[in-house]
Amino acid sequence: LFGFYRLTSSFPSLCTEGYFILVLDYAGLLFVPVYGCILCGYSVRQSLLAWTGVIIKIPFSHVLPPVPDSFHNRTTDITPSYRSGRRHVLSPRDERTLVRKVQINPRTTAKDLVSSSIFTGTKISISTVKQVLYRHNLKGRPARKKPLLQNHHKKARLWFATAHGDKDCTFWRNILWSDETKIELFGHNDHRYVWRKKGEACKSKNTIPNVKHGGGSIMLWGCFAAGGTGALHKIGGIMRQENYVDILKQHLKTSVGKLTLGCKWVFQIDSDPKHTSKVVAKWLKDNKVKVLEWPSQSPDLNLIEHLLAELEKRVRARRPTNLTQLHQVCQEEWAKIHPTYCGKLVEGYPKRLTQVKHFKGNATKY
């Protein structure tokens, strides 16, 4: 009888640690240490059985199976063995060429890649191209629409982010953000989905009424700060620089008082020609309004763009039926926007500046 054991604290007088072979001989139980007795080509258990056979005078062949041929025929060659299944149509080099072509021009379609001349003599399908791109974590997604940024636009954006990047949230809480927006009565419904059965595409409940020019629209000017929303003014007709001055005369100081901005408040306006005209600049200077210098082509840096998008979303849920009702709903939903929502927008503004610096003046995710 023989076996394999690991001694623990139950046998403190025999050994502190290590593996032993238990052998039952005529002299009694024997604990034999097995340090360094592993045989090449066999597992630990098989090696211990072999050494046990040596102790009790039993040949290796009686306690062990034959040494596997794979051990004797082992080599240093790392070439993968034969595998079952169909081989890939494209070689690894072809896949790298395909991925590089897509990275150079992300707007290339899978159909264009199939018909291109990069795979001369190899017939591939669109699904093959997609599978290769999927394996390299490249998936088709809708491209985001961003303003066209020239080099001078990027430099101005990078300067703005660098100049104001070290300012804390206290500075941004004293900013009065402003901008204009156009809200259509029916809005854009290009990407609406419906649940329907086959053959029911033309039913009235499964179609979207198409109205020219969105069924009419209204132009609004609004402002807000960290403390909440300010005035929301409806612009009649085409807004000119004189109309913009009238809006500022009517709503600027009123909104500042409503939002309890401090004496160090700063007015934010974008680089629209109506906003930067001499007439507007003179009025702002005469009324001692400090204006935040703003880089052009930067709607992602203007917080009110996010707030106006939220307003349009809420108005769309109300479904107004005419322009008068549309204006009324806009005023109601603008007043319902909670100051906490505005405060969170302002608190996260430093992250936008950090992303502008990270992308070196290019467009951000906002």
mmCIF file of C-alpha atoms in Angstrom:
data_model
loop_
_atom_site.group_PDB
_atom_site.id
_atom_site.type_symbol
_atom_site.label_atom_id
_atom_site.label_comp_id
_atom_site.label_asym_id
_atom_site.label_seq_id
_atom_site.Cartn_x
_atom_site.Cartn_y
_atom_site.Cartn_z
ATOM 1 C CA LEU A 1 0.000 0.000 0.000
ATOM 2 C CA PHE A 2 1.278 3.424 -0.826
ATOM 3 C CA GLY A 3 -0.102 6.926 -1.235
ATOM 4 C CA PHE A 4 0.748 10.600 -1.610
ATOM 5 C CA TYR A 5 0.257 13.161 1.175
ATOM 6 C CA ARG A 6 1.089 16.745 2.093
ATOM 7 C CA LEU A 7 2.046 17.133 5.733
ATOM 8 C CA THR A 8 0.503 19.996 7.656
ATOM 9 C CA SER A 9 0.654 21.202 11.243
ATOM 10 C CA SER A 10 -0.873 17.860 12.270
ATOM 11 C CA PHE A 11 2.624 16.363 11.959
ATOM 12 C CA PRO A 12 4.879 19.034 13.467
ATOM 13 C CA SER A 13 7.480 16.527 14.574
ATOM 14 C CA LEU A 14 7.993 15.092 11.084
ATOM 15 C CA CYS A 15 8.493 18.111 8.807
ATOM 16 C CA THR A 16 7.470 21.754 8.444
ATOM 17 C CA GLU A 17 6.463 21.661 4.809
ATOM 18 C CA GLY A 18 6.742 19.618 1.634
ATOM 19 C CA TYR A 19 5.284 16.556 -0.048
ATOM 20 C CA PHE A 20 5.869 12.999 1.190
ATOM 21 C CA ILE A 21 5.153 9.483 -0.005
ATOM 22 C CA LEU A 22 3.466 7.205 2.499
ATOM 23 C CA VAL A 23 4.815 3.641 2.190
ATOM 24 C CA LEU A 24 3.590 0.633 4.152
ATOM 25 C CA ASP A 25 6.549 -1.728 4.559
ATOM 26 C CA TYR A 26 7.361 -4.579 6.908
ATOM 27 C CA ALA A 27 9.053 -2.031 9.172
ATOM 28 C CA GLY A 28 5.870 0.024 9.417
ATOM 29 C CA LEU A 29 4.715 3.375 7.924
ATOM 30 C CA LEU A 30 7.437 5.398 6.197
ATOM 31 C CA PHE A 31 7.242 9.083 5.168
ATOM 32 C CA VAL A 32 9.659 9.506 2.259
ATOM 33 C CA PRO A 33 10.386 13.061 0.945
ATOM 34 C CA VAL A 34 9.983 13.528 -2.810
ATOM 35 C CA TYR A 35 11.781 16.825 -3.470
ATOM 36 C CA GLY A 36 13.022 17.021 -7.068
ATOM 37 C CA CYS A 37 11.666 13.648 -8.155
ATOM 38 C CA ILE A 38 9.437 14.764 -11.077
ATOM 39 C CA LEU A 39 10.047 12.648 -14.175
ATOM 40 C CA CYS A 40 10.232 14.262 -17.633
ATOM 41 C CA GLY A 41 7.171 13.611 -19.751
ATOM 42 C CA TYR A 42 4.900 12.653 -16.856
ATOM 43 C CA SER A 43 2.621 14.509 -14.506
ATOM 44 C CA VAL A 44 3.374 15.088 -10.847
ATOM 45 C CA ARG A 45 1.069 12.271 -9.776
ATOM 46 C CA GLN A 46 2.628 9.779 -12.216
ATOM 47 C CA SER A 47 6.143 10.729 -11.134
ATOM 48 C CA LEU A 48 5.317 10.207 -7.475
ATOM 49 C CA LEU A 49 3.829 6.806 -8.242
ATOM 50 C CA ALA A 50 7.027 5.861 -10.060
ATOM 51 C CA TRP A 51 9.260 6.850 -7.177
ATOM 52 C CA THR A 52 6.989 4.979 -4.830
ATOM 53 C CA GLY A 53 7.543 1.899 -6.977
ATOM 54 C CA VAL A 54 11.287 2.356 -6.648
ATOM 55 C CA ILE A 55 11.066 2.426 -2.877
ATOM 56 C CA ILE A 56 9.020 -0.737 -2.659
ATOM 57 C CA LYS A 57 11.023 -2.377 -5.491
ATOM 58 C CA ILE A 58 8.375 -2.338 -8.255
ATOM 59 C CA PRO A 59 9.518 -1.536 -11.853
ATOM 60 C CA PHE A 60 8.432 1.689 -13.567
ATOM 61 C CA SER A 61 6.554 -0.229 -16.228
ATOM 62 C CA HIS A 62 4.228 -1.710 -13.603
ATOM 63 C CA VAL A 63 3.050 1.650 -12.298
ATOM 64 C CA LEU A 64 3.377 4.022 -15.302
ATOM 65 C CA PRO A 65 1.980 4.175 -18.835
ATOM 66 C CA PRO A 66 4.434 4.534 -21.745
ATOM 67 C CA VAL A 67 6.005 7.967 -22.293
ATOM 68 C CA PRO A 68 3.919 9.800 -24.921
ATOM 69 C CA ASP A 69 5.494 10.213 -28.365
ATOM 70 C CA SER A 70 4.746 13.922 -28.324
ATOM 71 C CA PHE A 71 7.356 14.341 -25.605
ATOM 72 C CA HIS A 72 10.123 12.675 -27.599
ATOM 73 C CA ASN A 73 9.156 14.416 -30.855
ATOM 74 C CA ARG A 74 8.874 17.901 -29.383
ATOM 75 C CA THR A 75 10.496 20.757 -31.336
ATOM 76 C CA THR A 76 10.890 24.518 -30.979
ATOM 77 C CA ASP A 77 8.708 25.172 -34.021
ATOM 78 C CA ILE A 78 5.762 27.428 -33.116
ATOM 79 C CA THR A 79 3.878 26.987 -36.399
ATOM 80 C CA PRO A 80 0.209 26.351 -35.558
ATOM 81 C CA SER A 81 -1.033 22.866 -36.218
ATOM 82 C CA TYR A 82 -3.690 22.038 -38.785
ATOM 83 C CA ARG A 83 -7.146 23.256 -37.888
ATOM 84 C CA SER A 84 -10.453 22.216 -39.291
ATOM 85 C CA GLY A 85 -12.825 24.644 -40.919
ATOM 86 C CA ARG A 86 -12.717 26.960 -43.895
ATOM 87 C CA ARG A 87 -9.738 29.305 -44.172
ATOM 88 C CA HIS A 88 -10.183 33.087 -44.295
ATOM 89 C CA VAL A 89 -10.592 34.570 -47.746
ATOM 90 C CA LEU A 90 -8.268 37.473 -46.915
ATOM 91 C CA SER A 91 -4.769 37.069 -45.598
ATOM 92 C CA PRO A 92 -3.625 39.064 -42.543
ATOM 93 C CA ARG A 93 -1.827 41.451 -44.886
ATOM 94 C CA ASP A 94 -5.002 42.009 -46.930
ATOM 95 C CA GLU A 95 -6.936 42.688 -43.735
ATOM 96 C CA ARG A 96 -4.393 45.296 -42.644
ATOM 97 C CA THR A 97 -4.651 46.938 -46.061
ATOM 98 C CA LEU A 98 -8.432 47.013 -45.776
ATOM 99 C CA VAL A 99 -8.372 48.517 -42.286
ATOM 100 C CA ARG A 100 -5.802 51.134 -43.308
ATOM 101 C CA LYS A 101 -7.911 52.182 -46.292
ATOM 102 C CA VAL A 102 -10.955 52.670 -44.062
ATOM 103 C CA GLN A 103 -8.980 54.629 -41.477
ATOM 104 C CA ILE A 104 -7.701 56.982 -44.181
ATOM 105 C CA ASN A 105 -11.213 57.562 -45.537
ATOM 106 C CA PRO A 106 -13.916 56.587 -42.987
ATOM 107 C CA ARG A 107 -16.677 57.543 -45.454
ATOM 108 C CA THR A 108 -15.794 54.636 -47.750
ATOM 109 C CA THR A 109 -18.654 52.150 -48.020
ATOM 110 C CA ALA A 110 -18.318 48.373 -47.930
ATOM 111 C CA LYS A 111 -19.544 48.213 -51.527
ATOM 112 C CA ASP A 112 -16.766 50.556 -52.637
ATOM 113 C CA LEU A 113 -14.180 48.400 -50.877
ATOM 114 C CA VAL A 114 -15.426 45.274 -52.648
ATOM 115 C CA SER A 115 -15.179 46.913 -56.063
ATOM 116 C CA SER A 116 -11.793 48.532 -55.372
ATOM 117 C CA SER A 117 -8.549 47.206 -56.826
ATOM 118 C CA ILE A 118 -6.818 46.443 -53.523
ATOM 119 C CA PHE A 119 -7.823 42.771 -53.705
ATOM 120 C CA THR A 120 -6.671 41.872 -57.201
ATOM 121 C CA GLY A 121 -7.567 38.297 -58.035
ATOM 122 C CA THR A 122 -9.570 37.761 -54.825
ATOM 123 C CA LYS A 123 -13.354 37.636 -54.908
ATOM 124 C CA ILE A 124 -14.909 38.873 -51.687
ATOM 125 C CA SER A 125 -18.400 39.858 -50.600
ATOM 126 C CA ILE A 126 -19.755 42.802 -48.645
ATOM 127 C CA SER A 127 -20.335 40.591 -45.596
ATOM 128 C CA THR A 128 -16.654 39.562 -45.651
ATOM 129 C CA VAL A 129 -15.572 43.200 -45.597
ATOM 130 C CA LYS A 130 -17.908 43.937 -42.697
ATOM 131 C CA GLN A 131 -16.671 40.948 -40.694
ATOM 132 C CA VAL A 132 -13.045 42.023 -41.118
ATOM 133 C CA LEU A 133 -13.845 45.560 -39.992
ATOM 134 C CA TYR A 134 -15.867 44.277 -37.039
ATOM 135 C CA ARG A 135 -12.902 42.189 -35.883
ATOM 136 C CA HIS A 136 -10.842 45.387 -35.794
ATOM 137 C CA ASN A 137 -13.516 47.268 -33.777
ATOM 138 C CA LEU A 138 -14.641 49.355 -36.762
ATOM 139 C CA LYS A 139 -18.419 49.686 -37.026
ATOM 140 C CA GLY A 140 -20.636 51.854 -39.174
ATOM 141 C CA ARG A 141 -22.136 54.767 -37.247
ATOM 142 C CA PRO A 142 -23.869 57.980 -38.350
ATOM 143 C CA ALA A 143 -21.468 60.890 -38.769
ATOM 144 C CA ARG A 144 -22.134 63.874 -36.533
ATOM 145 C CA LYS A 145 -22.737 67.235 -38.157
ATOM 146 C CA LYS A 146 -20.204 69.801 -36.992
ATOM 147 C CA PRO A 147 -19.336 73.332 -38.187
ATOM 148 C CA LEU A 148 -16.552 73.641 -40.737
ATOM 149 C CA LEU A 149 -13.415 74.639 -38.839
ATOM 150 C CA GLN A 150 -10.536 76.327 -40.624
ATOM 151 C CA ASN A 151 -7.073 76.670 -39.104
ATOM 152 C CA HIS A 152 -7.788 80.155 -37.728
ATOM 153 C CA HIS A 153 -10.984 78.834 -36.125
ATOM 154 C CA LYS A 154 -9.054 76.049 -34.389
ATOM 155 C CA LYS A 155 -6.410 78.476 -33.150
ATOM 156 C CA ALA A 156 -9.081 80.799 -31.737
ATOM 157 C CA ARG A 157 -10.851 77.909 -30.002
ATOM 158 C CA LEU A 158 -7.599 76.623 -28.561
ATOM 159 C CA TRP A 159 -6.711 80.110 -27.311
ATOM 160 C CA PHE A 160 -10.119 80.462 -25.652
ATOM 161 C CA ALA A 161 -9.815 77.088 -23.916
ATOM 162 C CA THR A 162 -6.278 77.847 -22.744
ATOM 163 C CA ALA A 163 -7.084 81.358 -21.530
ATOM 164 C CA HIS A 164 -10.123 80.257 -19.502
ATOM 165 C CA GLY A 165 -9.141 76.701 -18.638
ATOM 166 C CA ASP A 166 -7.838 77.576 -15.166
ATOM 167 C CA LYS A 167 -10.984 79.461 -14.092
ATOM 168 C CA ASP A 168 -13.242 77.768 -11.583
ATOM 169 C CA CYS A 169 -17.020 77.432 -11.600
ATOM 170 C CA THR A 170 -17.451 80.726 -9.724
ATOM 171 C CA PHE A 171 -16.475 82.617 -12.860
ATOM 172 C CA TRP A 172 -18.840 80.651 -15.077
ATOM 173 C CA ARG A 173 -21.753 81.120 -12.667
ATOM 174 C CA ASN A 174 -21.607 84.865 -13.403
ATOM 175 C CA ILE A 175 -21.921 84.395 -17.173
ATOM 176 C CA LEU A 176 -25.200 85.276 -18.888
ATOM 177 C CA TRP A 177 -25.459 82.964 -21.901
ATOM 178 C CA SER A 178 -27.574 84.046 -24.892
ATOM 179 C CA ASP A 179 -28.457 83.002 -28.439
ATOM 180 C CA GLU A 180 -31.260 82.745 -30.987
ATOM 181 C CA THR A 181 -33.053 79.666 -32.268
ATOM 182 C CA LYS A 182 -35.755 78.780 -34.780
ATOM 183 C CA ILE A 183 -38.467 76.323 -33.767
ATOM 184 C CA GLU A 184 -40.699 74.845 -36.456
ATOM 185 C CA LEU A 185 -44.301 73.899 -35.886
ATOM 186 C CA PHE A 186 -43.935 70.303 -37.050
ATOM 187 C CA GLY A 187 -40.176 70.013 -36.887
ATOM 188 C CA HIS A 188 -38.007 67.408 -38.572
ATOM 189 C CA ASN A 189 -39.394 63.880 -38.600
ATOM 190 C CA ASP A 190 -36.884 62.284 -40.955
ATOM 191 C CA HIS A 191 -35.811 59.515 -38.575
ATOM 192 C CA ARG A 192 -39.068 58.385 -36.982
ATOM 193 C CA TYR A 193 -39.774 54.652 -36.691
ATOM 194 C CA VAL A 194 -43.135 52.857 -36.471
ATOM 195 C CA TRP A 195 -44.208 49.329 -35.547
ATOM 196 C CA ARG A 196 -46.179 47.866 -38.438
ATOM 197 C CA LYS A 197 -46.829 44.649 -40.323
ATOM 198 C CA LYS A 198 -45.810 43.880 -43.866
ATOM 199 C CA GLY A 199 -48.083 45.612 -46.380
ATOM 200 C CA GLU A 200 -49.212 48.363 -43.945
ATOM 201 C CA ALA A 201 -46.613 50.969 -44.909
ATOM 202 C CA CYS A 202 -49.131 53.328 -46.539
ATOM 203 C CA LYS A 203 -51.669 53.418 -43.728
ATOM 204 C CA SER A 204 -52.156 56.907 -42.320
ATOM 205 C CA LYS A 205 -51.039 55.903 -38.837
ATOM 206 C CA ASN A 206 -47.757 54.583 -40.254
ATOM 207 C CA THR A 207 -46.883 57.654 -42.333
ATOM 208 C CA ILE A 208 -45.518 61.079 -41.435
ATOM 209 C CA PRO A 209 -47.297 64.115 -42.941
ATOM 210 C CA ASN A 210 -44.876 66.174 -45.004
ATOM 211 C CA VAL A 211 -45.416 69.930 -44.688
ATOM 212 C CA LYS A 212 -43.306 72.440 -46.593
ATOM 213 C CA HIS A 213 -41.041 74.605 -44.464
ATOM 214 C CA GLY A 214 -42.076 72.707 -41.344
ATOM 215 C CA GLY A 215 -45.565 74.249 -41.344
ATOM 216 C CA GLY A 216 -44.174 77.606 -40.245
ATOM 217 C CA SER A 217 -41.751 78.603 -37.513
ATOM 218 C CA ILE A 218 -40.938 81.247 -34.927
ATOM 219 C CA MET A 219 -37.587 82.832 -34.073
ATOM 220 C CA LEU A 220 -36.723 83.172 -30.381
ATOM 221 C CA TRP A 221 -33.980 84.930 -28.417
ATOM 222 C CA GLY A 222 -33.238 83.591 -24.960
ATOM 223 C CA CYS A 223 -30.730 83.843 -22.145
ATOM 224 C CA PHE A 224 -29.909 81.907 -18.992
ATOM 225 C CA ALA A 225 -27.354 81.594 -16.207
ATOM 226 C CA ALA A 226 -26.503 79.101 -13.491
ATOM 227 C CA GLY A 227 -29.434 80.392 -11.431
ATOM 228 C CA GLY A 228 -32.077 79.569 -14.042
ATOM 229 C CA THR A 229 -33.620 80.826 -17.268
ATOM 230 C CA GLY A 230 -33.929 84.481 -18.209
ATOM 231 C CA ALA A 231 -36.154 86.118 -20.794
ATOM 232 C CA LEU A 232 -37.422 84.378 -23.928
ATOM 233 C CA HIS A 233 -38.289 86.906 -26.633
ATOM 234 C CA LYS A 234 -40.114 86.244 -29.894
ATOM 235 C CA ILE A 235 -38.467 87.941 -32.870
ATOM 236 C CA GLY A 236 -40.847 89.287 -35.481
ATOM 237 C CA GLY A 237 -39.600 88.972 -39.048
ATOM 238 C CA ILE A 238 -35.907 89.149 -39.907
ATOM 239 C CA MET A 239 -33.705 90.286 -37.038
ATOM 240 C CA ARG A 240 -31.309 93.124 -37.797
ATOM 241 C CA GLN A 241 -28.787 94.881 -35.610
ATOM 242 C CA GLU A 242 -31.340 97.518 -34.605
ATOM 243 C CA ASN A 243 -33.782 94.804 -33.529
ATOM 244 C CA TYR A 244 -31.057 93.152 -31.492
ATOM 245 C CA VAL A 245 -30.355 96.391 -29.633
ATOM 246 C CA ASP A 246 -34.069 96.710 -28.826
ATOM 247 C CA ILE A 247 -34.059 93.175 -27.399
ATOM 248 C CA LEU A 248 -31.071 93.996 -25.185
ATOM 249 C CA LYS A 249 -32.726 97.196 -23.967
ATOM 250 C CA GLN A 250 -35.876 95.305 -23.063
ATOM 251 C CA HIS A 251 -34.549 92.099 -21.504
ATOM 252 C CA LEU A 252 -30.844 92.290 -20.600
ATOM 253 C CA LYS A 253 -30.955 94.147 -17.281
ATOM 254 C CA THR A 254 -34.260 92.515 -16.373
ATOM 255 C CA SER A 255 -32.767 89.048 -16.766
ATOM 256 C CA VAL A 256 -29.650 90.021 -14.796
ATOM 257 C CA GLY A 257 -31.808 91.181 -11.897
ATOM 258 C CA LYS A 258 -34.024 88.103 -12.042
ATOM 259 C CA LEU A 259 -31.048 85.737 -11.926
ATOM 260 C CA THR A 260 -29.349 87.790 -9.162
ATOM 261 C CA LEU A 261 -26.015 87.943 -10.952
ATOM 262 C CA GLY A 262 -23.253 89.780 -9.140
ATOM 263 C CA CYS A 263 -21.626 93.032 -10.162
ATOM 264 C CA LYS A 264 -18.942 91.054 -12.015
ATOM 265 C CA TRP A 265 -21.333 89.389 -14.423
ATOM 266 C CA VAL A 266 -20.239 88.914 -18.045
ATOM 267 C CA PHE A 267 -22.425 88.796 -21.144
ATOM 268 C CA GLN A 268 -21.834 86.008 -23.661
ATOM 269 C CA ILE A 269 -22.701 86.516 -27.336
ATOM 270 C CA ASP A 270 -21.428 84.626 -30.356
ATOM 271 C CA SER A 271 -19.655 86.072 -33.387
ATOM 272 C CA ASP A 272 -22.765 86.635 -35.484
ATOM 273 C CA PRO A 273 -22.387 89.849 -37.558
ATOM 274 C CA LYS A 274 -25.537 91.280 -35.975
ATOM 275 C CA HIS A 275 -24.030 90.804 -32.516
ATOM 276 C CA THR A 276 -20.640 92.308 -33.350
ATOM 277 C CA SER A 277 -21.859 95.305 -35.352
ATOM 278 C CA LYS A 278 -20.815 98.843 -34.419
ATOM 279 C CA VAL A 279 -24.319 99.756 -33.273
ATOM 280 C CA VAL A 280 -24.466 96.850 -30.828
ATOM 281 C CA ALA A 281 -20.879 97.378 -29.660
ATOM 282 C CA LYS A 282 -21.604 101.063 -28.931
ATOM 283 C CA TRP A 283 -24.725 100.234 -26.916
ATOM 284 C CA LEU A 284 -22.867 97.629 -24.852
ATOM 285 C CA LYS A 285 -20.039 100.066 -24.193
ATOM 286 C CA ASP A 286 -22.394 102.894 -23.214
ATOM 287 C CA ASN A 287 -24.198 100.596 -20.759
ATOM 288 C CA LYS A 288 -20.909 99.234 -19.353
ATOM 289 C CA VAL A 289 -21.681 95.636 -20.261
ATOM 290 C CA LYS A 290 -18.621 93.402 -20.162
ATOM 291 C CA VAL A 291 -18.646 90.959 -23.075
ATOM 292 C CA LEU A 292 -16.921 87.590 -23.126
ATOM 293 C CA GLU A 293 -14.579 87.333 -26.109
ATOM 294 C CA TRP A 294 -15.890 84.477 -28.202
ATOM 295 C CA PRO A 295 -14.331 82.253 -30.916
ATOM 296 C CA SER A 296 -16.375 81.909 -34.088
ATOM 297 C CA GLN A 297 -17.789 78.580 -35.286
ATOM 298 C CA SER A 298 -18.077 77.323 -31.703
ATOM 299 C CA PRO A 299 -21.677 76.353 -30.909
ATOM 300 C CA ASP A 300 -20.386 73.420 -28.842
ATOM 301 C CA LEU A 301 -18.909 75.918 -26.362
ATOM 302 C CA ASN A 302 -22.184 77.817 -25.933
ATOM 303 C CA LEU A 303 -24.203 76.227 -23.129
ATOM 304 C CA ILE A 304 -27.488 77.728 -24.251
ATOM 305 C CA GLU A 305 -27.406 75.549 -27.376
ATOM 306 C CA HIS A 306 -27.959 72.540 -25.121
ATOM 307 C CA LEU A 307 -30.751 74.321 -23.262
ATOM 308 C CA LEU A 308 -32.521 75.360 -26.473
ATOM 309 C CA ALA A 309 -32.349 71.772 -27.713
ATOM 310 C CA GLU A 310 -34.007 70.664 -24.471
ATOM 311 C CA LEU A 311 -36.694 73.310 -24.999
ATOM 312 C CA GLU A 312 -37.425 72.071 -28.514
ATOM 313 C CA LYS A 313 -37.667 68.494 -27.242
ATOM 314 C CA ARG A 314 -40.236 69.479 -24.626
ATOM 315 C CA VAL A 315 -42.228 71.565 -27.101
ATOM 316 C CA ARG A 316 -42.296 68.682 -29.567
ATOM 317 C CA ALA A 317 -43.847 66.458 -26.897
ATOM 318 C CA ARG A 318 -46.711 68.961 -26.457
ATOM 319 C CA ARG A 319 -47.574 68.906 -30.205
ATOM 320 C CA PRO A 320 -48.854 72.447 -30.793
ATOM 321 C CA THR A 321 -51.142 72.879 -33.807
ATOM 322 C CA ASN A 322 -50.535 76.525 -34.796
ATOM 323 C CA LEU A 323 -47.881 79.220 -34.426
ATOM 324 C CA THR A 324 -49.724 81.058 -31.651
ATOM 325 C CA GLN A 325 -49.965 77.890 -29.609
ATOM 326 C CA LEU A 326 -46.331 77.124 -30.455
ATOM 327 C CA HIS A 327 -45.180 80.426 -28.944
ATOM 328 C CA GLN A 328 -47.297 79.896 -25.848
ATOM 329 C CA VAL A 329 -45.948 76.372 -25.325
ATOM 330 C CA CYS A 330 -42.377 77.637 -25.731
ATOM 331 C CA GLN A 331 -42.893 80.232 -23.007
ATOM 332 C CA GLU A 332 -44.445 77.679 -20.664
ATOM 333 C CA GLU A 333 -41.745 75.056 -21.149
ATOM 334 C CA TRP A 334 -38.972 77.662 -20.868
ATOM 335 C CA ALA A 335 -40.311 78.710 -17.491
ATOM 336 C CA LYS A 336 -40.529 75.063 -16.348
ATOM 337 C CA ILE A 337 -36.810 74.400 -16.813
ATOM 338 C CA HIS A 338 -35.509 73.966 -13.267
ATOM 339 C CA PRO A 339 -32.552 76.052 -12.041
ATOM 340 C CA THR A 340 -30.826 72.825 -10.987
ATOM 341 C CA TYR A 341 -30.704 71.765 -14.625
ATOM 342 C CA CYS A 342 -29.081 75.060 -15.577
ATOM 343 C CA GLY A 343 -26.617 74.798 -12.709
ATOM 344 C CA LYS A 344 -25.447 71.347 -13.796
ATOM 345 C CA LEU A 345 -24.756 72.646 -17.292
ATOM 346 C CA VAL A 346 -22.572 75.422 -15.923
ATOM 347 C CA GLU A 347 -20.760 73.141 -13.471
ATOM 348 C CA GLY A 348 -19.636 70.871 -16.296
ATOM 349 C CA TYR A 349 -18.318 73.651 -18.530
ATOM 350 C CA PRO A 350 -14.601 73.180 -17.617
ATOM 351 C CA LYS A 351 -14.823 69.677 -19.119
ATOM 352 C CA ARG A 352 -15.652 71.209 -22.493
ATOM 353 C CA LEU A 353 -12.576 73.400 -22.385
ATOM 354 C CA THR A 354 -10.444 70.410 -21.441
ATOM 355 C CA GLN A 355 -11.749 68.498 -24.449
ATOM 356 C CA VAL A 356 -11.047 71.423 -26.785
ATOM 357 C CA LYS A 357 -7.436 71.454 -25.603
ATOM 358 C CA HIS A 358 -7.235 67.681 -25.937
ATOM 359 C CA PHE A 359 -8.469 67.822 -29.558
ATOM 360 C CA LYS A 360 -6.284 70.881 -30.289
ATOM 361 C CA GLY A 361 -9.165 73.136 -31.250
ATOM 362 C CA ASN A 362 -11.162 70.607 -33.256
ATOM 363 C CA ALA A 363 -14.840 69.818 -32.681
ATOM 364 C CA THR A 364 -15.862 68.134 -29.439
ATOM 365 C CA LYS A 365 -18.606 65.656 -28.573
ATOM 366 C CA TYR A 366 -20.856 68.417 -27.209
#
